[in-house]
Amino acid sequence: METNFDSLPVDIILHLFNYLNEKDCIMFSLSGVSARFSFLCGERRILSIQQCYFVTDSLFHKYLSSWVCPDVVTCLDTSHCYWLPSNFLFNVVTSMSQLTSLCIQDTKLNLSHLWQIFKKCHLIEKISISLSENDVDVFEEMQEHEALSKVFIKLTHIKIFAFNAAYYIDSWLLILQLLSYCRKCVDLHLEVVYSDEYFKYGPFGKDDYDDAFVSRVRDEFFPHLSWMANLKNFVILKRGGLISYPDECSKALVNWVFSQHDMNYIERVWIMEDVGILPDVMASGNKLKSIFCCGQLSSFEEIGKDAVQFGQLEHIGGVGLGHWILPNLRYIHGYCTSAEGVDELCRTHPKLQHLHMNDNNGHPFYIKDDWMLNYLKTLVYICSFPRKNILETFLNATPNIEELHIGYSNRSALDPWTPSDYKSSIYGNGADCLKMIGLRCDRLTTLSLSAFYLFEGDFFETIFSGCPQLRNLHICGGLRYAECLNNLCRSLPQAEKLRDFRLQYEFEGVMPYQAVLNALLETKRLERIVLYEEDGPNIPLESQELQDVLFKFVSNMPHLVCFCFITASEIETGFFAELKNKFDEFILPIRPAFWYHVDQSLPKATDPTVPRIHYDQIVFPINYFEMPPDF
């Protein structure tokens, strides 16, 4: 149909692309509203359907065949589109011969496809892939004719997502072998997911993490990694499992790199591991803009005294919050050593945008309030229980805050803590202190409350009415008693813009799934829901009643793309298979839903009968962000 939209100048339509995500672009292109928009959208060099869960293979094929010119596309991102058939996705990729960047992590494409892709798309320099235990056999076959070495030798940007589990895989062998083929890489991003058993039993089920295993990879692979001296970005992230435990392979790799090379070109180092990177390994005049090493940057607390050598730093983590003057500092992840240090840090860095503050020393902590952080968007306040003077000071000083996380990170909901004297002046009369969030944060979009108990009276009503932009609400613990839960359920319909709701809890009695789900039915635009019961009386749930409640809920949530339901209660054998079949009739392949029963043993990823739970889609409320926003 004819619209005024087609009469807009090309420059204006092109400018609109800066404000639309790929989902919006594809849907608008397929709507038929504007042929000009669809044509211009299809001419773009960047094509991304990353996490566009509504995109089926037929819909994507229609979009490609109608509007996209494959020879123009240079960057293709299908990350986490794990439902797309491998043959279809392979044909899409290989039709784009001019690709220079390809992101296919968490898809059905693996190492066996990679060599064939490079035969068609020989200009690729940037790649993002996933590794699993299935790739080990594939890799051994391809080693014989050196196929992968020819691929990796010309890559400049590499992102690898891998999985480590005791008994059947340690991905570091495969990761290091692939990296030993590299020569030109300047941007390396490794992200490893660990099973709970990995650090308990060690790789391949050994009682301890075998030192011989680490020595082997050091002797066999490290001599081939001299190219890492030219790295600009070096990132190693850890997810899942007992992530507080060290991974000796990653520690050995990082320590070796920084002890053997000057790293003159390094700009970003983000390592979720206890490693000993010291300021003196950084050459004078270095280009370092961002550095984080989990808990091991105490030596860097002196960098503020050398603004000449480290004045270009924008992001820093793993340090004590102290008296620094770093003019370009925008993001900081640190721990409180003194009230004066935090006060001085905020006063001398008014353009901070992200502050992750760990105040877990258990002592009174007072700060002044004669500074403002007008640019601050994200505040993570790690504490056993929020103190009034700290919370009030920051809420008064951050009028534009959008994300607020309070409590312990990576803690259980089983024992939420509330001090016996929470009504004292230190804690600001408990619930009244927390209600300040609803009174001061009218731009808040994300709120996480973890591992403490105090959601009394009209707390949730105040939050939802005072934070009309709230899209993400994550709660871990604190709702153990019926009154608190009733307050939440009564107030949930007020959260009109809520899109992501995650509740991690432990109740006495039967899990109140029905009350929570019925309350959530009022929020019709929810996209992601996680209900995670950590522990309970293990009372059998009635199969038919549970099925009716879940089926009614999902069928009435038109925008739902992720539903994770975890219970400690007993469920009849075969119940989830029956429920999945019923869901598949009207959900899949349009909207994937996920559920899992914690009493079952965690299956291997190779088991085709088990629904896949993707760590990138389901992040429980206790897991705060782990990297600065530009990574």
PDB file of N, CA, C and O in Angstrom, residues 396-419:
ATOM      1  N   ASN A 396      20.471   9.852  45.702  1.00  0.00           N
ATOM      2  CA  ASN A 396      20.369  11.311  45.582  1.00  0.00           C
ATOM      3  C   ASN A 396      21.332  11.860  44.539  1.00  0.00           C
ATOM      4  O   ASN A 396      21.053  12.869  43.891  1.00  0.00           O
ATOM      5  N   ALA A 397      22.481  11.176  44.381  1.00  0.00           N
ATOM      6  CA  ALA A 397      23.534  11.692  43.503  1.00  0.00           C
ATOM      7  C   ALA A 397      23.456  11.137  42.091  1.00  0.00           C
ATOM      8  O   ALA A 397      24.261  11.520  41.240  1.00  0.00           O
ATOM      9  N   THR A 398      22.503  10.244  41.802  1.00  0.00           N
ATOM     10  CA  THR A 398      22.441   9.599  40.482  1.00  0.00           C
ATOM     11  C   THR A 398      21.034   9.739  39.902  1.00  0.00           C
ATOM     12  O   THR A 398      20.296   8.748  39.819  1.00  0.00           O
ATOM     13  N   PRO A 399      20.637  10.901  39.459  1.00  0.00           N
ATOM     14  CA  PRO A 399      19.267  11.108  38.969  1.00  0.00           C
ATOM     15  C   PRO A 399      18.956  10.367  37.677  1.00  0.00           C
ATOM     16  O   PRO A 399      17.780  10.194  37.334  1.00  0.00           O
ATOM     17  N   ASN A 400      19.976   9.906  36.954  1.00  0.00           N
ATOM     18  CA  ASN A 400      19.748   9.249  35.654  1.00  0.00           C
ATOM     19  C   ASN A 400      20.047   7.754  35.688  1.00  0.00           C
ATOM     20  O   ASN A 400      20.240   7.145  34.634  1.00  0.00           O
ATOM     21  N   ILE A 401      20.078   7.172  36.861  1.00  0.00           N
ATOM     22  CA  ILE A 401      20.418   5.752  36.974  1.00  0.00           C
ATOM     23  C   ILE A 401      19.362   4.892  36.289  1.00  0.00           C
ATOM     24  O   ILE A 401      18.154   5.151  36.379  1.00  0.00           O
ATOM     25  N   GLU A 402      19.820   3.858  35.572  1.00  0.00           N
ATOM     26  CA  GLU A 402      18.938   2.961  34.826  1.00  0.00           C
ATOM     27  C   GLU A 402      18.997   1.523  35.342  1.00  0.00           C
ATOM     28  O   GLU A 402      18.016   0.788  35.212  1.00  0.00           O
ATOM     29  N   GLU A 403      20.145   1.108  35.893  1.00  0.00           N
ATOM     30  CA  GLU A 403      20.277  -0.257  36.415  1.00  0.00           C
ATOM     31  C   GLU A 403      20.780  -0.207  37.846  1.00  0.00           C
ATOM     32  O   GLU A 403      21.753   0.479  38.143  1.00  0.00           O
ATOM     33  N   LEU A 404      20.104  -0.959  38.731  1.00  0.00           N
ATOM     34  CA  LEU A 404      20.473  -0.991  40.139  1.00  0.00           C
ATOM     35  C   LEU A 404      20.461  -2.436  40.627  1.00  0.00           C
ATOM     36  O   LEU A 404      19.455  -3.141  40.482  1.00  0.00           O
ATOM     37  N   HIS A 405      21.608  -2.883  41.171  1.00  0.00           N
ATOM     38  CA  HIS A 405      21.740  -4.243  41.697  1.00  0.00           C
ATOM     39  C   HIS A 405      22.201  -4.138  43.153  1.00  0.00           C
ATOM     40  O   HIS A 405      23.229  -3.524  43.434  1.00  0.00           O
ATOM     41  N   ILE A 406      21.449  -4.757  44.054  1.00  0.00           N
ATOM     42  CA  ILE A 406      21.754  -4.670  45.475  1.00  0.00           C
ATOM     43  C   ILE A 406      21.810  -6.077  46.071  1.00  0.00           C
ATOM     44  O   ILE A 406      20.930  -6.904  45.816  1.00  0.00           O
ATOM     45  N   GLY A 407      22.832  -6.333  46.895  1.00  0.00           N
ATOM     46  CA  GLY A 407      22.932  -7.604  47.593  1.00  0.00           C
ATOM     47  C   GLY A 407      24.154  -8.388  47.173  1.00  0.00           C
ATOM     48  O   GLY A 407      25.056  -7.870  46.526  1.00  0.00           O
ATOM     49  N   TYR A 408      24.178  -9.646  47.563  1.00  0.00           N
ATOM     50  CA  TYR A 408      25.292 -10.521  47.215  1.00  0.00           C
ATOM     51  C   TYR A 408      25.167 -10.991  45.789  1.00  0.00           C
ATOM     52  O   TYR A 408      24.094 -11.346  45.325  1.00  0.00           O
ATOM     53  N   SER A 409      26.289 -11.049  45.108  1.00  0.00           N
ATOM     54  CA  SER A 409      26.320 -11.655  43.792  1.00  0.00           C
ATOM     55  C   SER A 409      26.701 -13.120  43.939  1.00  0.00           C
ATOM     56  O   SER A 409      27.502 -13.480  44.789  1.00  0.00           O
ATOM     57  N   ASN A 410      26.091 -13.971  43.100  1.00  0.00           N
ATOM     58  CA  ASN A 410      26.389 -15.410  43.097  1.00  0.00           C
ATOM     59  C   ASN A 410      26.173 -16.043  44.468  1.00  0.00           C
ATOM     60  O   ASN A 410      27.017 -16.759  44.987  1.00  0.00           O
ATOM     61  N   ARG A 411      25.017 -15.773  45.056  1.00  0.00           N
ATOM     62  CA  ARG A 411      24.675 -16.370  46.335  1.00  0.00           C
ATOM     63  C   ARG A 411      23.356 -17.114  46.226  1.00  0.00           C
ATOM     64  O   ARG A 411      22.537 -16.871  45.355  1.00  0.00           O
ATOM     65  N   SER A 412      23.129 -18.008  47.166  1.00  0.00           N
ATOM     66  CA  SER A 412      21.915 -18.810  47.176  1.00  0.00           C
ATOM     67  C   SER A 412      20.761 -18.033  47.780  1.00  0.00           C
ATOM     68  O   SER A 412      20.936 -17.085  48.545  1.00  0.00           O
ATOM     69  N   ALA A 413      19.546 -18.458  47.452  1.00  0.00           N
ATOM     70  CA  ALA A 413      18.350 -17.865  48.042  1.00  0.00           C
ATOM     71  C   ALA A 413      17.923 -18.595  49.310  1.00  0.00           C
ATOM     72  O   ALA A 413      16.942 -18.221  49.944  1.00  0.00           O
ATOM     73  N   LEU A 414      18.658 -19.641  49.688  1.00  0.00           N
ATOM     74  CA  LEU A 414      18.235 -20.464  50.818  1.00  0.00           C
ATOM     75  C   LEU A 414      18.306 -19.718  52.141  1.00  0.00           C
ATOM     76  O   LEU A 414      17.489 -19.942  53.029  1.00  0.00           O
ATOM     77  N   ASP A 415      19.283 -18.855  52.309  1.00  0.00           N
ATOM     78  CA  ASP A 415      19.464 -18.169  53.579  1.00  0.00           C
ATOM     79  C   ASP A 415      19.572 -16.662  53.394  1.00  0.00           C
ATOM     80  O   ASP A 415      20.613 -16.059  53.661  1.00  0.00           O
ATOM     81  N   PRO A 416      18.507 -16.007  52.934  1.00  0.00           N
ATOM     82  CA  PRO A 416      18.562 -14.549  52.833  1.00  0.00           C
ATOM     83  C   PRO A 416      18.763 -13.962  54.224  1.00  0.00           C
ATOM     84  O   PRO A 416      18.198 -14.442  55.205  1.00  0.00           O
ATOM     85  N   TRP A 417      19.582 -12.930  54.284  1.00  0.00           N
ATOM     86  CA  TRP A 417      20.009 -12.419  55.593  1.00  0.00           C
ATOM     87  C   TRP A 417      19.392 -11.066  55.874  1.00  0.00           C
ATOM     88  O   TRP A 417      19.360 -10.182  55.018  1.00  0.00           O
ATOM     89  N   THR A 418      18.888 -10.917  57.064  1.00  0.00           N
ATOM     90  CA  THR A 418      18.420  -9.628  57.547  1.00  0.00           C
ATOM     91  C   THR A 418      18.963  -9.439  58.951  1.00  0.00           C
ATOM     92  O   THR A 418      18.755 -10.301  59.813  1.00  0.00           O
ATOM     93  N   PRO A 419      19.670  -8.346  59.216  1.00  0.00           N
ATOM     94  CA  PRO A 419      20.232  -8.151  60.553  1.00  0.00           C
ATOM     95  C   PRO A 419      19.130  -7.969  61.591  1.00  0.00           C
ATOM     96  O   PRO A 419      18.047  -7.454  61.294  1.00  0.00           O
TER      97      PRO A 419
END
